[in-house]
Coordinates of C-alpha atoms and ligand atoms in Angstrom, one line a residue:
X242 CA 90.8 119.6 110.0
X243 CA 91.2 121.4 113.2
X244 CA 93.6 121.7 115.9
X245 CA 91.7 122.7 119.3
X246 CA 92.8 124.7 121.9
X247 CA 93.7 128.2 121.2
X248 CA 91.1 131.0 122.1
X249 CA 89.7 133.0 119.4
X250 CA 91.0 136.6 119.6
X251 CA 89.5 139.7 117.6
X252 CA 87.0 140.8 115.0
X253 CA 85.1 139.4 112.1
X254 CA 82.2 140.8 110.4
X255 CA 78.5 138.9 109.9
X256 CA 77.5 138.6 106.3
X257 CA 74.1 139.0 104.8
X258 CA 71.4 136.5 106.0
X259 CA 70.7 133.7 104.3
X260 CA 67.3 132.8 105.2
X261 CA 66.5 136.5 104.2
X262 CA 68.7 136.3 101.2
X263 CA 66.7 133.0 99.8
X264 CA 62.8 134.6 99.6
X265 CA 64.2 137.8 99.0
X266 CA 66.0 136.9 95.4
X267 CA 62.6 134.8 94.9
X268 CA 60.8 137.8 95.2
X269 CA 62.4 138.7 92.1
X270 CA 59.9 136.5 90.2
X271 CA 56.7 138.9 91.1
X272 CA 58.3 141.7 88.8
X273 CA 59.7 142.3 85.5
X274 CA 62.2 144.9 86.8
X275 CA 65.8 144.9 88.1
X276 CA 66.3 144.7 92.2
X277 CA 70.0 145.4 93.2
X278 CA 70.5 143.0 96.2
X279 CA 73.5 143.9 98.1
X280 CA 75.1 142.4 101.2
X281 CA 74.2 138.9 99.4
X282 CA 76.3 136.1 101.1
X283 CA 78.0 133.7 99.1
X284 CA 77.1 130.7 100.2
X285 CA 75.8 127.6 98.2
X286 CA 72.0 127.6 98.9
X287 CA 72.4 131.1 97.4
X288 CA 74.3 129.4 94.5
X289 CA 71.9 126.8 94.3
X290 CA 68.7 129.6 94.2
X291 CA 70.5 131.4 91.2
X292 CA 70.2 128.6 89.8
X293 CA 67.3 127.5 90.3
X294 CA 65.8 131.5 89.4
X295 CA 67.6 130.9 86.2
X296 CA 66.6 127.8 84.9
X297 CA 62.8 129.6 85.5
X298 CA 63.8 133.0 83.6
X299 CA 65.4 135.1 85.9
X300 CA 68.8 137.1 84.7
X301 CA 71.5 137.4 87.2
X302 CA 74.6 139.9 87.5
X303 CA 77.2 139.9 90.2
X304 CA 79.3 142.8 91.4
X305 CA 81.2 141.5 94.6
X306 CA 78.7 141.0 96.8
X307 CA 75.9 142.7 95.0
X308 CA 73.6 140.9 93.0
X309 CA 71.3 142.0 89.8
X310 CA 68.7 140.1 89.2
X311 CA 65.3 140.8 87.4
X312 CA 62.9 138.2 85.5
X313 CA 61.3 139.8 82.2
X314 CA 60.0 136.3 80.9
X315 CA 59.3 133.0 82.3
X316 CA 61.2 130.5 80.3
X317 CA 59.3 127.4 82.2
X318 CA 57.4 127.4 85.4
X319 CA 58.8 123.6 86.6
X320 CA 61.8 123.8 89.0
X321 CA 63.8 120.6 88.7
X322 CA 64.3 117.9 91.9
X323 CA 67.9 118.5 91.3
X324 CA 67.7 121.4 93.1
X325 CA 65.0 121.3 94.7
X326 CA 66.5 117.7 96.8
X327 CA 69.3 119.7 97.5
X328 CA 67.6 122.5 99.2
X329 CA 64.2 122.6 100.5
X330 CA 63.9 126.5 100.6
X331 CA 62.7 125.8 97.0
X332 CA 59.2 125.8 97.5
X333 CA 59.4 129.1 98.2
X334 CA 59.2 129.5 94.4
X335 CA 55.2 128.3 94.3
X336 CA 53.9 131.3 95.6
X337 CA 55.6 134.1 93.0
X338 CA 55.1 132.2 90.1
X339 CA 51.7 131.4 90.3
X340 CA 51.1 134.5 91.8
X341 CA 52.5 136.6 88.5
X342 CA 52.3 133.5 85.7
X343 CA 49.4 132.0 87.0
X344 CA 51.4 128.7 87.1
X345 CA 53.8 126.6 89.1
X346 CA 55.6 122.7 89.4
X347 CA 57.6 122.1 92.1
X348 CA 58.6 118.7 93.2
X349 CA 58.0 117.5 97.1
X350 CA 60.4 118.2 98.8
X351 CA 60.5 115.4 101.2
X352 CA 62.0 114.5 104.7
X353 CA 65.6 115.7 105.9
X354 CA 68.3 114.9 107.7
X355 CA 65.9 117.4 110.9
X356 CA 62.7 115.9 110.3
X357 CA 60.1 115.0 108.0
X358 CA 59.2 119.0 107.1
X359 CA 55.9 118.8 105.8
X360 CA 54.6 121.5 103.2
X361 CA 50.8 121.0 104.1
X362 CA 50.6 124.8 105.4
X363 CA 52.4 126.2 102.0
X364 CA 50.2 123.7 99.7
X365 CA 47.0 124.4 102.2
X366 CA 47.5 128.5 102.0
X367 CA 47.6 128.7 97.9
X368 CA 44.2 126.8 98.0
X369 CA 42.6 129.4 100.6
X370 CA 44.0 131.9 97.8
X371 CA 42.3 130.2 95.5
X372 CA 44.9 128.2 93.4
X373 CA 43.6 124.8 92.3
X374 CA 46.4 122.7 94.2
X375 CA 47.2 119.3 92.9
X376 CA 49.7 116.4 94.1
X377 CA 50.7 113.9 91.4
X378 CA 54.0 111.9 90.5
X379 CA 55.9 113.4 93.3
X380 CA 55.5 117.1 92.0
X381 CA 52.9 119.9 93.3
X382 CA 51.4 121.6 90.3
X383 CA 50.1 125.0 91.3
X384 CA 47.0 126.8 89.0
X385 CA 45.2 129.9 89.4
X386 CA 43.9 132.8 86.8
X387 CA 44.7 135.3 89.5
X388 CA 44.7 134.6 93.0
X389 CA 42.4 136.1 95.9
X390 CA 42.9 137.8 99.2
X391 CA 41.6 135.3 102.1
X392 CA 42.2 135.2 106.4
X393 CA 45.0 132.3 106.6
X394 CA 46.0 130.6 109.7
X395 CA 49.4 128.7 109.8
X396 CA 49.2 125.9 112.4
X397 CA 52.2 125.5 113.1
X398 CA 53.9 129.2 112.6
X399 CA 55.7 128.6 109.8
X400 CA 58.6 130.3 108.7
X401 CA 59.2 129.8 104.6
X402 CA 54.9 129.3 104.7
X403 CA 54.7 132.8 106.1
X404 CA 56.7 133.9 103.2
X405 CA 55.9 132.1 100.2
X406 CA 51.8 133.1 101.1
X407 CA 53.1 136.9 101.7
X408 CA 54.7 136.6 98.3
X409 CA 51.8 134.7 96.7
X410 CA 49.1 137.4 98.1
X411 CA 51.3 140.7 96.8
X412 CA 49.5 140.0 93.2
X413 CA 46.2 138.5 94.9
X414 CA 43.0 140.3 94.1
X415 CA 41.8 141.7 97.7
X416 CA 42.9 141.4 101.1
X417 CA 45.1 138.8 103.1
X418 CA 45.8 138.2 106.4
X419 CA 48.3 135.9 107.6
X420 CA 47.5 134.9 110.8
X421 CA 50.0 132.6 113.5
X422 CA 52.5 134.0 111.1
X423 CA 55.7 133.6 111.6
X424 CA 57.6 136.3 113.7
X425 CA 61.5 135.5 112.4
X426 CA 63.3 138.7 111.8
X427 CA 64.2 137.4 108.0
X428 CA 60.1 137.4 107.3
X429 CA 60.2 141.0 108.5
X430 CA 63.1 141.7 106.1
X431 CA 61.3 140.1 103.0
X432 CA 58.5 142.1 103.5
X433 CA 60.0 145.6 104.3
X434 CA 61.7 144.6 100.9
X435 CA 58.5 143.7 98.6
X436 CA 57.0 147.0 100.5
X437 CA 60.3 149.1 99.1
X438 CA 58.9 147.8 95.6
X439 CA 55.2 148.8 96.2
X440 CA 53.6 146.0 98.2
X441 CA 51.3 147.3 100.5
X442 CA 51.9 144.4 103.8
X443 CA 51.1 145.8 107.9
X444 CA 51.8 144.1 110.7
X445 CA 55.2 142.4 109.8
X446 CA 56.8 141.6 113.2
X447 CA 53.8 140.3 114.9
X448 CA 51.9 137.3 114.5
X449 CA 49.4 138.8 112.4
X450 CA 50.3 139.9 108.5
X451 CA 47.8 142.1 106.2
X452 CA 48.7 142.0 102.9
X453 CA 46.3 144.2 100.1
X454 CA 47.3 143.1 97.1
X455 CA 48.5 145.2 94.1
X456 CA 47.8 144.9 90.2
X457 CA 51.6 145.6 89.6
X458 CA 54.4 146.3 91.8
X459 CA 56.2 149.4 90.9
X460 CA 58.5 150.1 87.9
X461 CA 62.1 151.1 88.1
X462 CA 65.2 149.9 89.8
X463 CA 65.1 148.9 93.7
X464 CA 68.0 148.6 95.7
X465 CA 67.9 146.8 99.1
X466 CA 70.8 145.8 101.8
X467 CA 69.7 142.4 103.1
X468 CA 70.4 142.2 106.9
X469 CA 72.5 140.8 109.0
X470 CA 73.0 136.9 109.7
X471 CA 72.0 136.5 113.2
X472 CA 72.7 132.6 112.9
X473 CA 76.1 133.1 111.2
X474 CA 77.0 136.0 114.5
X475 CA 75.8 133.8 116.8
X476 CA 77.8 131.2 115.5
X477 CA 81.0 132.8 116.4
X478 CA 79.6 134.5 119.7
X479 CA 79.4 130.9 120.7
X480 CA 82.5 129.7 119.4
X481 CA 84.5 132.6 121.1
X482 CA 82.8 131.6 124.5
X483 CA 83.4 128.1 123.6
X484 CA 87.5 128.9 123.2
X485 CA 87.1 130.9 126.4
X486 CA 88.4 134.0 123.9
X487 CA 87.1 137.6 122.8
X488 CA 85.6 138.2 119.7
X489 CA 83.7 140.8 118.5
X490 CA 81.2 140.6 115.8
X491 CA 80.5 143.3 113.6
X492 CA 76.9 143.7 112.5
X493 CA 74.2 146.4 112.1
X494 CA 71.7 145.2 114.5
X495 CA 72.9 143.5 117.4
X496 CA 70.0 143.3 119.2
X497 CA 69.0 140.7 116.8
X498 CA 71.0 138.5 119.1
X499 CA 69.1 139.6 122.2
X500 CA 67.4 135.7 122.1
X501 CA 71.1 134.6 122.3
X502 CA 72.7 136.8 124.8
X503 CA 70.4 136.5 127.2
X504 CA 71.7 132.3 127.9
X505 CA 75.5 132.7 126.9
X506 CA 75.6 135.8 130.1
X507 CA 74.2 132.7 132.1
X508 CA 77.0 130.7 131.5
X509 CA 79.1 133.2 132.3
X510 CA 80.2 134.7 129.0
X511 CA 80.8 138.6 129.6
X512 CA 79.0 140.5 126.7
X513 CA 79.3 144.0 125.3
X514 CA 76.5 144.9 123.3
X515 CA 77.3 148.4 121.0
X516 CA 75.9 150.1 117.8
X517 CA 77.2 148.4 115.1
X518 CA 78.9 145.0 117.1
X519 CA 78.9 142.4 120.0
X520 CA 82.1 141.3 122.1
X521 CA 81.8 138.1 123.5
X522 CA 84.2 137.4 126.2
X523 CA 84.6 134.1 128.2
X524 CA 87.5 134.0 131.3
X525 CA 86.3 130.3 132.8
X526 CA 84.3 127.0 132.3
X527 CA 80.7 127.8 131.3
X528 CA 77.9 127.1 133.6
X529 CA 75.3 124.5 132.9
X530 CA 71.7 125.8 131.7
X531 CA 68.7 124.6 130.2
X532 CA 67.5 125.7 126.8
X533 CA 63.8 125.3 125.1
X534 CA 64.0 126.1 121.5
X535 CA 60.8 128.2 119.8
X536 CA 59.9 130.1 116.8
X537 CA 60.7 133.8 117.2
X538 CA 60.8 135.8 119.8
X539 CA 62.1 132.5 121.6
X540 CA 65.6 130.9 121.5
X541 CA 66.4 130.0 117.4
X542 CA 66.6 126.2 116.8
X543 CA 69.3 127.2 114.1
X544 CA 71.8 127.8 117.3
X545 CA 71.1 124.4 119.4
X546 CA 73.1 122.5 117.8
X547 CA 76.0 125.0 118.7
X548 CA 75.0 126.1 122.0
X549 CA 74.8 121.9 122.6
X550 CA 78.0 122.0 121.7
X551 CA 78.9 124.3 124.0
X552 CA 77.0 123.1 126.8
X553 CA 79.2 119.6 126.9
X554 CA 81.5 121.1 128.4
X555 CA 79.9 123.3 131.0
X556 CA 80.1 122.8 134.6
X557 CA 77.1 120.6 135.7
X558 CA 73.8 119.2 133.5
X559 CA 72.0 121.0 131.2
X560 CA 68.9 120.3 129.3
X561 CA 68.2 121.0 125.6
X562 CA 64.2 120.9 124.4
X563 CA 64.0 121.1 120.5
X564 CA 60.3 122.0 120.2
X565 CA 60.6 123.5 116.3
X566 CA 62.1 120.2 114.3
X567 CA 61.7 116.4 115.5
X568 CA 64.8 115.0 115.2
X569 CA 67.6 117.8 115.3
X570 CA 70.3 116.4 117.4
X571 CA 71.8 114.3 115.2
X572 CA 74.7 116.4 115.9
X573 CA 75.0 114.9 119.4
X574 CA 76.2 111.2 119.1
X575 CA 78.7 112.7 117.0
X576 CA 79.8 114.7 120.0
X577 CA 79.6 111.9 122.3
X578 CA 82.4 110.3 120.2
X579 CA 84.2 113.5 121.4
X580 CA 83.7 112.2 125.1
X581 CA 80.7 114.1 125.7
X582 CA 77.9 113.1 128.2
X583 CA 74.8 113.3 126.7
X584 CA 71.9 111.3 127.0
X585 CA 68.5 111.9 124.4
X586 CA 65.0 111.2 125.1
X587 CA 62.7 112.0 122.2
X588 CA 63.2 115.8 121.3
X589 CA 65.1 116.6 124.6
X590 CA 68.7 115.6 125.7
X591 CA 70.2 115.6 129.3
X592 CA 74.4 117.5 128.9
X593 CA 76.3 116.4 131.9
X594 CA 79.6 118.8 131.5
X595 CA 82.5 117.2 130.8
X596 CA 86.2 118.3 131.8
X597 CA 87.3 119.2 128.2
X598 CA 86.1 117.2 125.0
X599 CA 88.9 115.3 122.9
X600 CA 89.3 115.8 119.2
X601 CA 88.3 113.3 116.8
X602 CA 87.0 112.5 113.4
X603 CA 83.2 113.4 113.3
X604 CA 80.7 113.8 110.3
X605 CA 78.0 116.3 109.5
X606 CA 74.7 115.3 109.2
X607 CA 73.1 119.3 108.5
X608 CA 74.0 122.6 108.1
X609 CA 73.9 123.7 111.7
X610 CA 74.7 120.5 113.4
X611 CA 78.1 120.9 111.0
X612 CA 78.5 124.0 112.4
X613 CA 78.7 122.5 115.9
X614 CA 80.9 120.0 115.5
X615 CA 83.5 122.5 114.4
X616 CA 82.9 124.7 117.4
X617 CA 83.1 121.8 119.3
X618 CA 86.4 120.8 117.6
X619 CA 87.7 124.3 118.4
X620 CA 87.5 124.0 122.2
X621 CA 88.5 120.2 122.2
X622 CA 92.0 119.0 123.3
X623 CA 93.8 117.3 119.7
X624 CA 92.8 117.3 116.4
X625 CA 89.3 116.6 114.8
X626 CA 88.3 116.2 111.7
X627 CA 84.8 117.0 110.7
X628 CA 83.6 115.5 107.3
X629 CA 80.8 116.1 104.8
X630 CA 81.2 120.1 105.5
X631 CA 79.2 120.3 102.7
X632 CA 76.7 121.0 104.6
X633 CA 78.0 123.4 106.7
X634 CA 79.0 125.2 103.3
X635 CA 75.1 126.0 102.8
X636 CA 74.3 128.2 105.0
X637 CA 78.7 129.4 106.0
X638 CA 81.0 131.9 104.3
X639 CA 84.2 130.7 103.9
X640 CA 83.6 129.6 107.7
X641 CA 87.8 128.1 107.7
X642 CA 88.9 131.5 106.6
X643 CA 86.8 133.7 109.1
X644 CA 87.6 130.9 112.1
X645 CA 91.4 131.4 111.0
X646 CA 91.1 134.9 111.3
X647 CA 90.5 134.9 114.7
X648 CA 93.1 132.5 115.1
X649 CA 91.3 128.8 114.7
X650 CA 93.8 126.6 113.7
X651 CA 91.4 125.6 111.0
X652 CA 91.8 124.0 107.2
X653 CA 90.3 122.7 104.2
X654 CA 91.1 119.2 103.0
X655 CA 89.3 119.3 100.3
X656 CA 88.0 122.2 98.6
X657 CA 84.5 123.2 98.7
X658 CA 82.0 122.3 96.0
X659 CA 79.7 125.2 95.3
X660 CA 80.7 128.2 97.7
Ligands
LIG776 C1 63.1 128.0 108.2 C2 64.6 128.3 108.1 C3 65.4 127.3 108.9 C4 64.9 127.3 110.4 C5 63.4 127.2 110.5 C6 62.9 127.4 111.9 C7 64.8 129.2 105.9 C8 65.2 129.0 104.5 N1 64.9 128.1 106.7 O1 62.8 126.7 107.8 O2 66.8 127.7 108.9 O3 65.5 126.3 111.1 O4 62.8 128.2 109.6 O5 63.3 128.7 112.3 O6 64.4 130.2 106.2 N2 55.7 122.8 109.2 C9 54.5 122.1 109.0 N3 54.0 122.3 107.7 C10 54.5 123.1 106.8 C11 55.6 123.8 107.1 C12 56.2 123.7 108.3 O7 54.0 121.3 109.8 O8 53.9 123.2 105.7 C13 56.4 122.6 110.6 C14 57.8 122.1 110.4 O9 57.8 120.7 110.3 C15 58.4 122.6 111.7 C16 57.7 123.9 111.9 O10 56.6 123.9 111.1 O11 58.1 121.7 112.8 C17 58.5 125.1 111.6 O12 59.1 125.0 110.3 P1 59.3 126.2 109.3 O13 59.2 127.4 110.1 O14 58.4 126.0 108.2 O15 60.8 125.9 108.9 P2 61.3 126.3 107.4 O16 60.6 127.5 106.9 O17 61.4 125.1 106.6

């Protein structure tokens, strides 16, 4: 439940990324020995991973925010559609297990509430590696003695397919190259990672990975700091431009946000950019601007929905392309029941800036579409509540108590389920 209207004032820090988080304690399948994971945020796709890992063999320790975790043995190489319905980053597992046991199940995952996410590019890339790939009763079952290097191109770039084949080709025999690969900074941090623990992988960054695969990666312990969230910063960058507040955002890395900074200056926001944080500071009614989202370098598709948000009440029409998923702006009927002006045609929608939105009860259809319709909710006049949060728990830390600390008038109804 949230009472709009008061600016956010002061400082929060980001946690650790998710979509860096995920792959990274999957990684944890290619060898037998421990990796201490710190800066792991606690959110329940993480949750749902460990338990996932675990059902498979992996042993998991938490410290605070510093996870243990090694896998010795494989106690069964199937992951249950439990889990895997509940979050599709689960198919990451394919590549690790059959890369190291030479064996892997994992149910389809099917369409979602953003589009019909295919896994042709994952399924696709195991079979240029050599894996005998085959579809039957829902699940993909995964074979191969030992997999082989081979020249992969991912049509589209593919985020979770540029790292479950980078993880699959560590083990391979020979050389891989990943080409179209995906660019995302949370690829980049996977791979620097698996290199920390002997991989040999060039080119991570660019649109073209070589990875020489390794009999073994290397013994002992690893420690590793997964990076920053830049979804989970920009978030709030947008929410204290949204509130016409200050915030600052502590993270290492700011210019990780450089894809986001660049549009909220255009609509006015002033923004400080320093070593280790990002002040985002908004004095009047945004202006209107167009976005196009695209995989990385371009503008994340993981902050529309917010910036959307944002945008509904901005001074004149903007336009929003969504070029990465088909059908991600569910968000926006919701926010039309807030009194924004939106109109949608296909994968692009026409803002006409309202006045000031007006709070009401709204429901969350994903995680980052969830996240929206709080921001939104935040810079409304009234209360809203915003339902199935759920969702917005995935991919959130304790998002009410970070929000209240910069003084959102923010709370829980009903407690959360896994985070
Ligand atoms: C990841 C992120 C998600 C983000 C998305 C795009 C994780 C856990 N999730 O999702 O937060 O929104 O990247 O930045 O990191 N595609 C195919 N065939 C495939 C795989 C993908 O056609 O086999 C298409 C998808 O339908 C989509 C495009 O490729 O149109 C990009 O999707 P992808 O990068 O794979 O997204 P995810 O990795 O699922």
């Amino acid at each position: 439940m949230v009472q709009g209207g008061p600016p956010l004032h002061g400082e929060i820090s980001a946690g650790g990324a998710k979509n860096a988080a995920l792959p990274i304690l999957v990684s944890s399948l290619i060898s037998p020995h421990w990796c201490i994971l710190e800066n792991i945020p606690q959110v329940a796709d993480v949750a749902t991973m460990c338990r996932l890992l675990g059902v498979l063999g992996a042993t998991t320790k938490w410290e605070g925010s510093r996870l243990w975790i090694r896998t010795e043995s494989l106690k069964s190489s199937e992951a249950p559609y439990a889990l895997v319905s509940t979050m599709r980053a689960s198919i990451l597992v394919l590549g690790p297990l059959v890369a190291r046991w030479g064996e892997a199940t994992v149910p389809l995952p099917g369409g979602c509430a953003i589009g019909s996410r295919p896994v042709n590019l994952h399924i696709d890339g195991l079979r240029a590696l050599g894996a005998d790939v085959r579809i039957a009763h829902g699940n993909i079952h995964v074979q191969a003695t030992r997999l082989r290097g081979a020249r992969i191109t991912l049509d589209p770039s593919s985020v979770t397919g540029t790292a479950n084949l980078m993880m699959a080709a560590v083990l391979a025999k020979g050389t891989t190259v990943i080409e179209n690969a995906a660019q995302e900074p949370e690829v980049s941090d996977l791979a620097a990672f698996l290199v920390t623990r002997g991989a040999r992988i060039l080119g991570y960054g660019s649109n073209q990975i070589t990875i020489d695969g390794v009999d073994t990666l290397d013994a002992g312990e690893h420690q590793y700091t997964i990076m920053p969230d830049r979804i989970e910063a920009g978030t709030y960058m947008i929410a204290g431009a949204a509130t016409r507040g200050d915030v600052t955002v502590r993270m290492a890395c700011p210019a990780l946000l450089d894809t986001l900074c660049t549009p909220l200056r255009d609509t006015g926001a002033e923004i400080y950019v320093n070593q280790d944080s990002i002040r985002v500071r908004m004095q009047r009614r945004p202006s209107a601007i167009d976005i196009t989202t695209g995989p990385s370098p371009g503008f994340p598709t993981d902050l529309q929905p917010q910036m959307s948000a944002f945008l509904s009440f901005a001074d004149g029409v903007s336009h929003i392309k969504e070029t990465v998923f088909e059908n991600r702006l569910s968000h926006l009927p919701e926010l039309r029941r807030m009194g924004a002006n939106i109109t949608t045609k296909r994968n692009e929608a026409r803002i006409s800036g309202v006045q000031k939105l007006s709070g009401a009860p709204v429901m969350a259809s994903d995680l980052r579409g969830g996240a929206a319709l709080i921001l939104a909710s935040l810079a409304a006049e009234g209360e809203s509540t915003v339902s199935r949060v759920y969702h917005v728990d995935r991919g959130y830390e304790h998002i009410e108590r970070k929000l209240s600390l910069l003084g959102a008038n923010i709370r829980r109804i009903k407690k959360a389920r896994n985070a």
